[in-house]
mmCIF file of C-alpha atoms in Angstrom:
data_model
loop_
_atom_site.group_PDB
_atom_site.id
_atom_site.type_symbol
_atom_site.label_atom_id
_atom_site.label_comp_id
_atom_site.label_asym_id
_atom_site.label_seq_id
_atom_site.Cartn_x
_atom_site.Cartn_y
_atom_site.Cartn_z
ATOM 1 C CA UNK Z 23 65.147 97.429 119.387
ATOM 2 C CA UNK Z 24 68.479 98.741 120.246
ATOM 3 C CA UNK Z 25 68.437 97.512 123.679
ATOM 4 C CA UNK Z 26 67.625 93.491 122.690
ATOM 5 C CA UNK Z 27 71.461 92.531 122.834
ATOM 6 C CA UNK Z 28 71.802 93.695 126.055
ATOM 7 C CA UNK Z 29 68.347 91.860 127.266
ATOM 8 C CA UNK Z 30 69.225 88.715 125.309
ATOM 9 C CA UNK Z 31 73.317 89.021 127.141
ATOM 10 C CA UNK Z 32 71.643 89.484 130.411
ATOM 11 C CA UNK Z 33 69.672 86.476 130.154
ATOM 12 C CA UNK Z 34 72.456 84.279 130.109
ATOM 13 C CA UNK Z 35 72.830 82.285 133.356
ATOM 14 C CA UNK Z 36 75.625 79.559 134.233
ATOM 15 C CA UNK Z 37 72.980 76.758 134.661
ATOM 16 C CA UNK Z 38 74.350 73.237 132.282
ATOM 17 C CA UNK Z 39 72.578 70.352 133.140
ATOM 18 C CA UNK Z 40 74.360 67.511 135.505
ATOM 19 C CA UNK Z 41 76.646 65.910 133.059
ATOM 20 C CA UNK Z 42 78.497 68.900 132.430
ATOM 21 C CA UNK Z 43 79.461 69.607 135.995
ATOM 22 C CA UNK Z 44 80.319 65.437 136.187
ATOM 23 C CA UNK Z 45 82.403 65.627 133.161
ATOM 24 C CA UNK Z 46 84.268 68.891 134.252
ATOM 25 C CA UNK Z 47 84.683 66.836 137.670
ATOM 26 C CA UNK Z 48 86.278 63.755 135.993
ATOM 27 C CA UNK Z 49 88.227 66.362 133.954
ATOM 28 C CA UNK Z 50 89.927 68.118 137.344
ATOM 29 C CA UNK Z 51 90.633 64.316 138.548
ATOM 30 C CA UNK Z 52 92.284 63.524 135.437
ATOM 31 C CA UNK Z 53 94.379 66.604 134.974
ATOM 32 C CA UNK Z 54 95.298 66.337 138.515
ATOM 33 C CA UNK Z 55 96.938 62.843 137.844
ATOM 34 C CA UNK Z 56 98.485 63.670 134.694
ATOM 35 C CA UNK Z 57 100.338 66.530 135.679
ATOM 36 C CA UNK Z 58 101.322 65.132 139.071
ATOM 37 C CA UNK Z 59 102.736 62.064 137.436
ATOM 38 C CA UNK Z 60 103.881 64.053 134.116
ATOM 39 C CA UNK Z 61 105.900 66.273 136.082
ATOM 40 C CA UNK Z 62 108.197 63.961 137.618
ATOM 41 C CA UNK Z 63 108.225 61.353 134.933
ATOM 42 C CA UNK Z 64 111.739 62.147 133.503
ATOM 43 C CA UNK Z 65 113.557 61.878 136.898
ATOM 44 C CA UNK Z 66 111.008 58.632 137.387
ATOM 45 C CA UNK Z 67 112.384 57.339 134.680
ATOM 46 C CA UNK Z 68 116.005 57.833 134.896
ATOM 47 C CA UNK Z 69 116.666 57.347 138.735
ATOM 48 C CA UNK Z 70 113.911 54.692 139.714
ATOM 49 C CA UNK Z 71 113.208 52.790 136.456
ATOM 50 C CA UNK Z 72 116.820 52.727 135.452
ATOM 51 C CA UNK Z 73 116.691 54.203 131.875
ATOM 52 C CA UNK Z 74 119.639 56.119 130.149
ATOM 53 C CA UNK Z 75 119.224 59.893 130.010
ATOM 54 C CA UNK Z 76 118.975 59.342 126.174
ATOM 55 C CA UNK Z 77 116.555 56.813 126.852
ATOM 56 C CA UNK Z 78 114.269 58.810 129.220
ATOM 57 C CA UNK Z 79 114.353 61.590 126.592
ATOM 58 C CA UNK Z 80 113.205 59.402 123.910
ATOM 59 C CA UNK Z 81 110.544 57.422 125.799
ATOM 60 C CA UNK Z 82 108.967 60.562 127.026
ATOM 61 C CA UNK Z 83 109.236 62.763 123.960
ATOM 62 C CA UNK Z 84 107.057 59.405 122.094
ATOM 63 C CA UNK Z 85 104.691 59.383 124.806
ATOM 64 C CA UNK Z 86 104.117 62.553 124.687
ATOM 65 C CA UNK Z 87 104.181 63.186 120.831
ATOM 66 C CA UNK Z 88 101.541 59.905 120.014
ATOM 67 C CA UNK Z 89 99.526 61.236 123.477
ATOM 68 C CA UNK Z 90 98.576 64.568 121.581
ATOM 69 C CA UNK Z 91 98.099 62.771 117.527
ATOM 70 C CA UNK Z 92 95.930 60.261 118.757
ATOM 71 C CA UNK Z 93 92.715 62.290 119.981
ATOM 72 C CA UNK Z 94 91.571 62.762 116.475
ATOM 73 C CA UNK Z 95 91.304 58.956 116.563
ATOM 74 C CA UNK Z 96 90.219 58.165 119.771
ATOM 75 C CA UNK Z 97 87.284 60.874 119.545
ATOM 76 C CA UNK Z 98 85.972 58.481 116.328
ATOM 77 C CA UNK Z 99 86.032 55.462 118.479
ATOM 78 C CA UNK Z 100 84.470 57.651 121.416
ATOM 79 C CA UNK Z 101 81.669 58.498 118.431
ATOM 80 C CA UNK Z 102 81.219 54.866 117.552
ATOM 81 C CA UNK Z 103 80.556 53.477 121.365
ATOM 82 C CA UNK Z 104 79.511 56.667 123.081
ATOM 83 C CA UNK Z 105 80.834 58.682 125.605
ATOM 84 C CA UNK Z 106 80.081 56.923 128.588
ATOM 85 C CA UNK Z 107 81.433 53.336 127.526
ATOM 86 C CA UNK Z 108 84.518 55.531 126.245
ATOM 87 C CA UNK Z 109 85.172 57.217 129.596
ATOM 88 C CA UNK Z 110 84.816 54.132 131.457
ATOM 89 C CA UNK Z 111 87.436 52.770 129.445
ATOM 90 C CA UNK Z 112 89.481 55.810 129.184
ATOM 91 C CA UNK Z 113 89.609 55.997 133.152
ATOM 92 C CA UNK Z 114 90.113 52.296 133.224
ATOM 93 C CA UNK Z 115 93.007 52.221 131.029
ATOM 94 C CA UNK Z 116 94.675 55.605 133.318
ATOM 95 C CA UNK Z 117 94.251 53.825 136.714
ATOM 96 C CA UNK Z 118 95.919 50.518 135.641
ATOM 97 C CA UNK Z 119 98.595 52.761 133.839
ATOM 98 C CA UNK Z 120 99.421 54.767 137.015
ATOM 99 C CA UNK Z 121 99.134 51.979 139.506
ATOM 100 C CA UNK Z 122 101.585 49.278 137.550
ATOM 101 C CA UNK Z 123 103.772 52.687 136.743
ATOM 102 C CA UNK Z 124 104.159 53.333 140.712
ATOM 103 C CA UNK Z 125 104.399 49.686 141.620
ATOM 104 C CA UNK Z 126 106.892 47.863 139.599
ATOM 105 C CA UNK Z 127 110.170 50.067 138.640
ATOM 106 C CA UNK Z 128 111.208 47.350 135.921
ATOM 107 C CA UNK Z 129 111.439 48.611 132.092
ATOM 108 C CA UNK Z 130 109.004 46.741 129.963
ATOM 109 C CA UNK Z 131 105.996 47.104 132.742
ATOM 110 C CA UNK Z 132 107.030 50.898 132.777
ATOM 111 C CA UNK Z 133 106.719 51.030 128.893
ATOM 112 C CA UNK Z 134 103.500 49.082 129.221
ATOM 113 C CA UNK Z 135 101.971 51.416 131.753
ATOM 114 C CA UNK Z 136 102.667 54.923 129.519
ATOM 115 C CA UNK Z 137 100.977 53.413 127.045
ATOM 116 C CA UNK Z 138 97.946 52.629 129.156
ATOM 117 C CA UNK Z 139 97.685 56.095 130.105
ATOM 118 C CA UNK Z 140 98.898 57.230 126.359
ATOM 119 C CA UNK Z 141 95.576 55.323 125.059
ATOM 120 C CA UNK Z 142 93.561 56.328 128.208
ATOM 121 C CA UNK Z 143 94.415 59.929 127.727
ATOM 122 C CA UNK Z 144 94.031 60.302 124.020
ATOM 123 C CA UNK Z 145 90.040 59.041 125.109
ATOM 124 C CA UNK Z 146 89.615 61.442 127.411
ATOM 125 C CA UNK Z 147 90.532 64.860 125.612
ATOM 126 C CA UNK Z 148 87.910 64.862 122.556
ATOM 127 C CA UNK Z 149 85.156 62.832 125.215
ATOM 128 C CA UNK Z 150 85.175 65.834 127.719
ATOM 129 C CA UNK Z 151 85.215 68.597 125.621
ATOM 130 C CA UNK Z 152 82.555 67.095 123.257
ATOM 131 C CA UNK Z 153 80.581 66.590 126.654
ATOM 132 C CA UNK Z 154 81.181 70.344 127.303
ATOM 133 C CA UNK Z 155 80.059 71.065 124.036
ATOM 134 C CA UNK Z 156 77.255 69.178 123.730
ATOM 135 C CA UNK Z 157 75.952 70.541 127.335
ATOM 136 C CA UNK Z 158 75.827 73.765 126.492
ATOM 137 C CA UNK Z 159 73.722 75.737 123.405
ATOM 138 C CA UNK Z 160 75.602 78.569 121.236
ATOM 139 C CA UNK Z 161 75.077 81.413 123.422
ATOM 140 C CA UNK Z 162 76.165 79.416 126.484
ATOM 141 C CA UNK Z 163 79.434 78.128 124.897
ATOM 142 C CA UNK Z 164 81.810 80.061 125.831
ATOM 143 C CA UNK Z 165 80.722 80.162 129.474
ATOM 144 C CA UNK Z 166 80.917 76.371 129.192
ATOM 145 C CA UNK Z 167 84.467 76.561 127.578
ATOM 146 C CA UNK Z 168 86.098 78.916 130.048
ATOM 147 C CA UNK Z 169 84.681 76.641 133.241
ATOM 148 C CA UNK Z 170 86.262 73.733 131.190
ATOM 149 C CA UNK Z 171 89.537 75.431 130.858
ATOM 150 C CA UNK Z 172 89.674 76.918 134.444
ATOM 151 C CA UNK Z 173 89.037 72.883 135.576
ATOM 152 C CA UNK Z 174 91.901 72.428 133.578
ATOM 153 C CA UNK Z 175 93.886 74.850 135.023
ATOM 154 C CA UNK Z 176 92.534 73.838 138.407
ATOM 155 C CA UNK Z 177 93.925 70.550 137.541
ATOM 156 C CA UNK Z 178 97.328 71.116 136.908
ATOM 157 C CA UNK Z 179 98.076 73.671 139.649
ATOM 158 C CA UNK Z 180 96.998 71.072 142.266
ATOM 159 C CA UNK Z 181 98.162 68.097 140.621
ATOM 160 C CA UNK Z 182 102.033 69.501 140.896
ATOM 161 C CA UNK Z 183 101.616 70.938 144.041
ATOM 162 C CA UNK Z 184 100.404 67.476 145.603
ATOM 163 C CA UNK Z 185 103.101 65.684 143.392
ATOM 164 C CA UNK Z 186 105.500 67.891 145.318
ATOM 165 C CA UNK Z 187 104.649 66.707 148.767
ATOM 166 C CA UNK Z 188 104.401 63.105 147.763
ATOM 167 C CA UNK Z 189 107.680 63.656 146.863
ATOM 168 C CA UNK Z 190 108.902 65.074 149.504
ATOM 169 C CA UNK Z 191 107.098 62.989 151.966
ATOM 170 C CA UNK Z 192 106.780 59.456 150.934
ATOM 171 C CA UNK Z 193 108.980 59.394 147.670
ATOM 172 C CA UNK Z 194 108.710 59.104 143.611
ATOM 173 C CA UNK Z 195 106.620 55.982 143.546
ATOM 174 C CA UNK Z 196 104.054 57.479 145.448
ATOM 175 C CA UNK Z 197 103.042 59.783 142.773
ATOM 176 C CA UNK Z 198 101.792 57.128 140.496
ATOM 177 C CA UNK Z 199 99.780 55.609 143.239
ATOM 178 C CA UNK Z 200 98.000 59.098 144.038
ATOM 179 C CA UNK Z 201 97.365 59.513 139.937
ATOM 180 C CA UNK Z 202 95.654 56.079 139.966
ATOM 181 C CA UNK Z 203 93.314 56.742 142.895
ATOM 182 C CA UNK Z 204 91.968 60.490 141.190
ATOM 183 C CA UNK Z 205 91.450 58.583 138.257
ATOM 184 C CA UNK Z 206 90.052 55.922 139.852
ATOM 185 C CA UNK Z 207 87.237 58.302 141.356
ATOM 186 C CA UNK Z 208 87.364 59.683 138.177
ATOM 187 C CA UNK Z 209 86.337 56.633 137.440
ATOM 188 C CA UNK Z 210 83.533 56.345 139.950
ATOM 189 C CA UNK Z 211 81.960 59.053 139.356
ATOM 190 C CA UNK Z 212 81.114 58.299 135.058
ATOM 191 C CA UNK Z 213 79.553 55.187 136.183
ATOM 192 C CA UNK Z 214 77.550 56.514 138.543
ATOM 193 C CA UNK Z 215 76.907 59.992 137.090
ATOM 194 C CA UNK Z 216 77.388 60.567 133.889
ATOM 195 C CA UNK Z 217 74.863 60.220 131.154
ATOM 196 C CA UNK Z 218 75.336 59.772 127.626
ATOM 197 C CA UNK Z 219 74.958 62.608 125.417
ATOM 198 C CA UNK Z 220 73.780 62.136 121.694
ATOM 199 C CA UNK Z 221 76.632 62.435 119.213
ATOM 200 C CA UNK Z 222 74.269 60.685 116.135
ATOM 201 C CA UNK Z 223 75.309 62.075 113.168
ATOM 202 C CA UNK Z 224 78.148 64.678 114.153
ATOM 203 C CA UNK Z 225 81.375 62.237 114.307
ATOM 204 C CA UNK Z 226 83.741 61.944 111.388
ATOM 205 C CA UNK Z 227 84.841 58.332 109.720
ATOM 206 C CA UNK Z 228 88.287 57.238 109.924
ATOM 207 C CA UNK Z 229 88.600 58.051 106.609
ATOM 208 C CA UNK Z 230 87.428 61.513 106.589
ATOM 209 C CA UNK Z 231 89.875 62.346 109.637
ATOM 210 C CA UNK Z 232 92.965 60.827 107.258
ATOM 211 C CA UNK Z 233 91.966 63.084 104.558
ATOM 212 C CA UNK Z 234 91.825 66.278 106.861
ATOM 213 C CA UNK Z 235 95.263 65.532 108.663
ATOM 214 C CA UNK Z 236 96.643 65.117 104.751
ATOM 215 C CA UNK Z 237 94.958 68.776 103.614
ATOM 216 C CA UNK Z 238 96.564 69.842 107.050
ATOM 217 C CA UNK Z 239 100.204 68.330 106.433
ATOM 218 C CA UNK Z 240 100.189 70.555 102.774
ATOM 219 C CA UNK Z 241 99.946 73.689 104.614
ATOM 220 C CA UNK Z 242 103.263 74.915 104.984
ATOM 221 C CA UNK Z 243 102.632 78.247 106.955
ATOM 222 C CA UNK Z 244 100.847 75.864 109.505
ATOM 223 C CA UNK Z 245 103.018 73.435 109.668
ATOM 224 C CA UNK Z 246 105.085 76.218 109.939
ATOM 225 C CA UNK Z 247 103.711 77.485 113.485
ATOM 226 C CA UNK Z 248 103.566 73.978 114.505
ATOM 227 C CA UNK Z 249 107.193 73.639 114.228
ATOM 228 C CA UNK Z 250 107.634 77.429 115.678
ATOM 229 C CA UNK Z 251 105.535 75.945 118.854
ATOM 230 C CA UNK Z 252 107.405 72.569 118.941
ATOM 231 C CA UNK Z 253 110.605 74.254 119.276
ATOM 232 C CA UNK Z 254 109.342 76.524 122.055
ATOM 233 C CA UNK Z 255 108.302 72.985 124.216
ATOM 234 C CA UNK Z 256 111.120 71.422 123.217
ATOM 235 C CA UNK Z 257 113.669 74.107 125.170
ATOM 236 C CA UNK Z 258 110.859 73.656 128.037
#
């Protein structure tokens, strides 16, 4: 009996069916563009688009600030018409965000675009790791969750290291265009690939998620380390 943990940990293999490996790919395309375009998007801004340096700061720190509240949201609506029709959308909504961002440098179509890719994005956090979840059974979650985070991380290393030579090579603008087309075969491959995953009975209702984000906001020693964090980001 004492050696049936070791059998059972043994047993575990890194096989997740097809959807998961999709998902993770549409994850590295869309990390890819964010970062790549997130990266430069204050010098963007400010030098191309023609905003203040107070206005940059404020335009960013919103799209930012609504890009990480609205998941909780989004992942409702994403429960409501499934993951696939949200994707589609999601990667929709990113590669008409990044391609009007790159090609017109006038202020209202560069307000329009971030929040294209502030909607887009705020789809595409709770779809992929609910895909990631719902690929994978309890003992092969973590496995699943560490491949998603290394995508992730895969992501955002090459994502700023292309941004870089765009930069370099062709100029600002060029960024943008480079974010639309990974999102675009981000894009691609969910319509072709991906296949829903059932999400029947676990989603919450709008109204339950307003009545956990109040319970959360009463919390003072985590709102606490929320503000601790914010002010770490906000010297970044």
């Amino acid at each position: 009996m004492a050696d049936a943990p070791s059998t059972s940990r043994q047993r575990l293999g890194w096989h997740f069916p097809p959807t998961f490996w999709f998902a993770n790919a549409a994850e590295l395309c869309e990390r890819a563009a964010y970062y790549g375009m997130f990266i430069t998007l204050v010098r963007y801004l400010n030098t191309c688009v023609g905003f203040s340096d107070v206005e940059t700061g404020w335009l960013v720190a919103g799209f930012a600030s609504i890009l990480y509240f609205l998941p909780t949201f989004m992942g409702i609506l994403a429960d409501q018409i499934g993951f696939r029709i949200a994707l589609l959308l999601a990667f929709a909504l990113l590669t008409a965000g990044y391609a009007l961002l790159g090609a017109l440098q006038w202020k209202l179509t560069a307000v329009t675009a971030l929040v294209l890719i502030m909607f887009g994005g705020a789809i595409i956090k709770p779809v992929i790791s609910g895909t990631v979840a719902k690929c994978s059974d309890s003992a092969h979650r973590a496995r699943a969750m560490s491949i998603f985070y290394m995508i992730i991380n895969m992501g955002s290393f090459s994502g700023k290291g292309l941004a870089a030579e765009l930069n370099n090579r062709l100029g600002l603008q060029y960024i943008h265009f480079y974010a639309a087309g990974m999102t675009c075969v981000a894009l691609i491959l969910v319509s072709l690939f991906y296949r829903d995953v059932d999400t029947h009975g676990t989603g919450k209702t709008l109204a339950e998620a307003w009545r956990a984000l109040l319970k959360v906001m009463r919390n003072f020693r985590f709102l606490s380390l929320i503000l601790v964090v914010a002010g770490f980001w906000a010297i970044q």
